mmCIF file of C-alpha atoms in Angstrom:
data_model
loop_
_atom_site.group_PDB
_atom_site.id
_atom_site.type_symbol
_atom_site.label_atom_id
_atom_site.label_comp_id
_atom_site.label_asym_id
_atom_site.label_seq_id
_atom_site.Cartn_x
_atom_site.Cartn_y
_atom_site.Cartn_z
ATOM 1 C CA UNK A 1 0.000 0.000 0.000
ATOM 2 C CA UNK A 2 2.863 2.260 1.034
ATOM 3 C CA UNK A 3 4.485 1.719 -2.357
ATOM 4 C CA UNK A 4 1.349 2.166 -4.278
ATOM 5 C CA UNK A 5 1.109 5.740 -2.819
ATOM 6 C CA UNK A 6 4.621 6.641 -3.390
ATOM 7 C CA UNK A 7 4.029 5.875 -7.210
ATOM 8 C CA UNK A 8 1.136 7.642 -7.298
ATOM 9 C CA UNK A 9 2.880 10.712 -5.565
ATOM 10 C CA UNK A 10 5.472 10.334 -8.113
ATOM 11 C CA UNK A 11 2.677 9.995 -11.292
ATOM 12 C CA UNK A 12 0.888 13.162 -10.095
ATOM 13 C CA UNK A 13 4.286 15.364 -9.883
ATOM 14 C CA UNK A 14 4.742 14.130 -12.780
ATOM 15 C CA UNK A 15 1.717 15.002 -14.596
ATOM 16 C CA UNK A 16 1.908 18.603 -12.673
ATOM 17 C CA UNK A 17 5.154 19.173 -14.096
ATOM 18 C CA UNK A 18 4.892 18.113 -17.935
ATOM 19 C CA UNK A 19 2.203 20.353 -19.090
ATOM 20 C CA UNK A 20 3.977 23.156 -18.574
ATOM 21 C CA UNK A 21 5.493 25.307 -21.451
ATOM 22 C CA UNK A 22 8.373 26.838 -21.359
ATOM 23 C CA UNK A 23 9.031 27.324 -24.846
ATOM 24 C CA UNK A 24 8.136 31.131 -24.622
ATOM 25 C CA UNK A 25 10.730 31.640 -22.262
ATOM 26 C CA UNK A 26 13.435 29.676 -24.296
ATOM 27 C CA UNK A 27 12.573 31.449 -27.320
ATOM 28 C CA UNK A 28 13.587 35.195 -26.799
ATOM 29 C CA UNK A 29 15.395 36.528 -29.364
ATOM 30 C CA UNK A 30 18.282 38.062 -28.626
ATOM 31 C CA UNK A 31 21.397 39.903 -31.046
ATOM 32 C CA UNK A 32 24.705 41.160 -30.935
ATOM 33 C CA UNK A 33 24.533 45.307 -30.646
ATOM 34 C CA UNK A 34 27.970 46.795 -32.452
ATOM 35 C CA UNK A 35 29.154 50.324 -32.349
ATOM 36 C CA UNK A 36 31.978 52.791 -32.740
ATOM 37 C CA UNK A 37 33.209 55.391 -30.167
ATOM 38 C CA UNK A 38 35.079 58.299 -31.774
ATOM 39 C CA UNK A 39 36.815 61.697 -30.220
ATOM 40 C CA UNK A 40 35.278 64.552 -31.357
ATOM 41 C CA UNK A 41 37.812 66.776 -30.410
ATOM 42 C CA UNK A 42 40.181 67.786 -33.541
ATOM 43 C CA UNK A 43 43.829 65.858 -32.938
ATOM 44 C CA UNK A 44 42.425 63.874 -29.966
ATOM 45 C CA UNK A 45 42.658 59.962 -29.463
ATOM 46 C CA UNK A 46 39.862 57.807 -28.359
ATOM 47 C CA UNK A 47 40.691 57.105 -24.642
ATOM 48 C CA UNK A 48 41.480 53.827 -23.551
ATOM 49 C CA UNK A 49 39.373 53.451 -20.350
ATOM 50 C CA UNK A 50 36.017 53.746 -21.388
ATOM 51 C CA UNK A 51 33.427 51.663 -20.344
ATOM 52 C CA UNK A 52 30.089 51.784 -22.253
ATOM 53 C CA UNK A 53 26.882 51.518 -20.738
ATOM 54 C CA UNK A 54 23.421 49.862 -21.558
ATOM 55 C CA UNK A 55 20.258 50.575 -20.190
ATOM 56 C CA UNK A 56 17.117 48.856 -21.693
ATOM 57 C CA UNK A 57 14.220 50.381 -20.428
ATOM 58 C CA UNK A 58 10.303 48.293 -20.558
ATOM 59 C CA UNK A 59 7.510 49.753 -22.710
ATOM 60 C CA UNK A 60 5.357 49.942 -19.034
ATOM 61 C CA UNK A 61 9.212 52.216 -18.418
ATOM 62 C CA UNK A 62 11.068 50.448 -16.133
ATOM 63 C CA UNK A 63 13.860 48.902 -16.486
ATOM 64 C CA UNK A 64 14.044 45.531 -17.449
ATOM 65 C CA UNK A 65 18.350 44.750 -18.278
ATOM 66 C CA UNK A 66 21.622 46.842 -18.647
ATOM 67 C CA UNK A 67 24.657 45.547 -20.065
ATOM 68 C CA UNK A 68 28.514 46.403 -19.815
ATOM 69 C CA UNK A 69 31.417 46.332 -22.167
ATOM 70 C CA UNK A 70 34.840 48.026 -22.663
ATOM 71 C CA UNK A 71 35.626 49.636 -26.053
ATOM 72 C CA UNK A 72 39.156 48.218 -27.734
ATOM 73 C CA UNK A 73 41.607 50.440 -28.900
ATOM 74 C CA UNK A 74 40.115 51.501 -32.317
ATOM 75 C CA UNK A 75 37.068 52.388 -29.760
ATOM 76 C CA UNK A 76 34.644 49.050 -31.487
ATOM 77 C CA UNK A 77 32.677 48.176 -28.936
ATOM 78 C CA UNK A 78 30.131 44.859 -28.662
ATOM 79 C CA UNK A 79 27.150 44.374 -26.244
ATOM 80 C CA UNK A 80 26.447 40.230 -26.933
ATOM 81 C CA UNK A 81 23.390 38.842 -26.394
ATOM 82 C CA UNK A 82 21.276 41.729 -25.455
ATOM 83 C CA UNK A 83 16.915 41.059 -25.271
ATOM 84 C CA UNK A 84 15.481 42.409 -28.518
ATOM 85 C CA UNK A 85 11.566 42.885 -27.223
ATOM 86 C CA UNK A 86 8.949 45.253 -29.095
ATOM 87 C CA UNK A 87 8.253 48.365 -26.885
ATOM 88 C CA UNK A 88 11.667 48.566 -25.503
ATOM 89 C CA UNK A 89 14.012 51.329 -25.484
ATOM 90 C CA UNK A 90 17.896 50.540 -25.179
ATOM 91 C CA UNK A 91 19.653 53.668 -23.954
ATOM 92 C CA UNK A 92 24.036 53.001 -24.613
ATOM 93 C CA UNK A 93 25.804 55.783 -23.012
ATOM 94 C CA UNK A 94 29.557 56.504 -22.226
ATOM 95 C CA UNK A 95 31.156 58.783 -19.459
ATOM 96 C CA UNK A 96 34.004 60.445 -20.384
ATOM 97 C CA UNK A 97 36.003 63.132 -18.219
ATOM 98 C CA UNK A 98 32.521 63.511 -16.249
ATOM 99 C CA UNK A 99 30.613 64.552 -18.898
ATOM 100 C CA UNK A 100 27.618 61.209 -20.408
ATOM 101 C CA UNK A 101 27.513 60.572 -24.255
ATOM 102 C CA UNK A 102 25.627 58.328 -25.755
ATOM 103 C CA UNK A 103 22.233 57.698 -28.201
ATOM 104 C CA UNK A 104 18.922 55.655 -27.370
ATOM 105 C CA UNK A 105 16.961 53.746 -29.216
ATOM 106 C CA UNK A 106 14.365 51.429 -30.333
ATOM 107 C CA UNK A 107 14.323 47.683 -31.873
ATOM 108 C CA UNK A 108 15.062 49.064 -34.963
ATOM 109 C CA UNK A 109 18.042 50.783 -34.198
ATOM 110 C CA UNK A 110 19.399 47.938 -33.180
ATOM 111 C CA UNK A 111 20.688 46.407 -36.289
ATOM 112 C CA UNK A 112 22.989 49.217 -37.015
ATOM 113 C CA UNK A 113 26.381 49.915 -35.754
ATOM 114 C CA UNK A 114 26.110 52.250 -33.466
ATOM 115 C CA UNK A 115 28.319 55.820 -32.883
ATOM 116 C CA UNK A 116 29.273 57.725 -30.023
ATOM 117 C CA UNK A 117 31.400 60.444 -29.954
ATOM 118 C CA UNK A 118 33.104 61.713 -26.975
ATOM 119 C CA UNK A 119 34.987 65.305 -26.670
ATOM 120 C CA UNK A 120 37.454 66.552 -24.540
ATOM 121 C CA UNK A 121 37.077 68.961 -22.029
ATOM 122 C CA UNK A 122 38.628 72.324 -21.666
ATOM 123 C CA UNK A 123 37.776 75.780 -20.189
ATOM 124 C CA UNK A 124 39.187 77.712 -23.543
ATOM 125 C CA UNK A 125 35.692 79.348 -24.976
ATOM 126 C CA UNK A 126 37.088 80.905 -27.637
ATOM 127 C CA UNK A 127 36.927 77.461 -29.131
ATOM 128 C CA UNK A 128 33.280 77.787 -29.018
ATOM 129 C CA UNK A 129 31.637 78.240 -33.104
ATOM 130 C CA UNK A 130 28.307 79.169 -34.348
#
């Protein structure tokens, strides 16, 4: 009798347990998001310790992932594997001498390398054009 029940314990897990689908969950697409960083500032090198941010913001606007990567030394940067869900907004920003660059956008945008420029700092405004 005491077997019986522990087989039917099992069965019943069992059954609990297979009907669920996870396939919606397993299928998320996902994609590679490329991009340059540049130095705006005439003569100036793209510095070597960036660190690029990613912020991908919900359609309901809260944030649902971020994502971290380091430029290399022609300033190419990669963000692997990143959600691609309709409604989101992916926000890729870059601090540089204090001051944030960077671009958002939407699942579109996504498929196309991606530039930031950077500038340097100074407190010269006679630099300043119109």
């Amino acid at each position: 009798m005491i077997v019986k029940l522990a087989i039917l314990s099992v069965l019943l897990l069992a059954l609990f347990l297979l009907p669920v689908d996870q396939s919606p969950l397993l299928a998320q697409e996902s994609t590679d998001v490329r991009g340059q960083v540049a130095n705006g500032t005439e003569g100036a090198e793209i510095p070597g310790d960036l660190n690029m941010l990613m912020l991908i913001t919900g359609a309901d606007g809260v944030l649902s992932g971020t994502g971290q990567t380091t430029p290399d030394a022609q300033g190419r940067f990669v963000f692997e594997d990143v959600p691609v869900r309709d409604g989101d907004t992916y926000t890729i920003s870059v601090d540089h001498l204090g001051v944030f660059y960077g671009t958002t956008l939407d699942r579109s945008g996504l498929s196309e390398d991606i530039e930031v420029t950077v500038f340097e700092t100074t407190r010269d405004a006679s630099i300043i054009e119109f």
